[in-house]
Amino acid sequence: MGDQKRRAGIYLIGLMISVSVAGCGTDQIHTEQAAQVPKQLSGKIVSEVSEVSPSAPAGDDKEITAVETRRFYSGPPHHSPPPVGNKIAYLTFDDGPSNSTRKILHILKTNGVTATFFVIGTETSEGKSLYKEIAAEGHALGNHTYSHDYNRIYKSPEAFIKDASRLDRLLEETVGFRPEILRFPGGSNNQVSRKSGGRGVMSKVTAKVKEQGYQYFDWNVSSTDAAAPVQDKDMIIDSVLSASKGKKRIIVLMHDNTYKTTTLEALPVVIRKLKAAGFRFDKLQKSSFTFQFLEP
Ligand SMILES: [Zn+2]
């Protein structure tokens, strides 16, 4: 009798938890705010569950529901998946630093978004400051080769590594670490490389890069901002949104380039719409989801 009452009570609490969790799922909230939601939730859920758990009968289905809910939401905030779905967007900016870098950083900061910059080599003090600012603001720095010169880098796997290592050394001097992540100029399946390295050079280069300890990232969503010198702003927005549909992990290709002003104009809208579509944002690291046109 009393047992039944208790089970009903546990079930009710379980239900309340489910309802409160579901209520947060559709919020279009900024990442900064989102990070705090699980913390608040976990505190509440843990205390509610701990009130009933000690006396709850073993082997009861309702109890399992409550305990599983607690396990799911009691982790540290930055490890907690969002309440509904788990879609991640990795925004990537190639070819910087440029005069647009600070503007991109400002937009990312304003929107509470972390991203990845695949940079090239520059020895200017401004360029070095920008490497530092990218890292200091918590974004990932990735290797996009020092020269970005197709004729030079795709001559052979050794030539590629020589050029990429030069950027690694520069970044190590400037920001204190060597990137483990890399993006090939033109992508891992580019055809331009054949001119200097012959057919099949990309298979050798991708294998060499893996052997050297890098992970490389192509993209599964193109912003199309490289398809024209200054791409139409709405075209950028529409391209990202339509290519993101039906995907849970997206690596979005964009460019950090002084002249690509529409990328900057589109960026806040892209972020807002991806958030509305249920994506959270993260930076790439070696162990992240990757998308490769050509696998080694
Ligand atoms: Zn590039």
PDB file of C-alpha atoms in Angstrom, residues 97-98 121-132 146 170 174:
ATOM      1  CA  PRO A  97      44.562  36.585 -40.742  1.00  0.00           C
ATOM      2  CA  SER A  98      43.157  39.575 -42.633  1.00  0.00           C
ATOM      3  CA  GLY A 121      51.709  32.415 -42.703  1.00  0.00           C
ATOM      4  CA  THR A 122      52.357  36.093 -42.092  1.00  0.00           C
ATOM      5  CA  GLU A 123      55.351  37.606 -40.333  1.00  0.00           C
ATOM      6  CA  THR A 124      53.870  41.092 -39.794  1.00  0.00           C
ATOM      7  CA  SER A 125      53.337  42.249 -36.222  1.00  0.00           C
ATOM      8  CA  GLU A 126      49.658  42.777 -37.009  1.00  0.00           C
ATOM      9  CA  GLY A 127      49.370  39.213 -38.303  1.00  0.00           C
ATOM     10  CA  LYS A 128      51.069  37.843 -35.215  1.00  0.00           C
ATOM     11  CA  SER A 129      48.766  39.891 -32.963  1.00  0.00           C
ATOM     12  CA  LEU A 130      45.792  38.392 -34.764  1.00  0.00           C
ATOM     13  CA  TYR A 131      47.040  34.817 -34.256  1.00  0.00           C
ATOM     14  CA  LYS A 132      47.263  35.640 -30.559  1.00  0.00           C
ATOM     15  CA  TYR A 146      52.396  28.785 -44.715  1.00  0.00           C
ATOM     16  CA  LEU A 170      55.714  30.438 -36.562  1.00  0.00           C
ATOM     17  CA  THR A 174      53.695  33.317 -31.511  1.00  0.00           C
TER      18      THR A 174
END
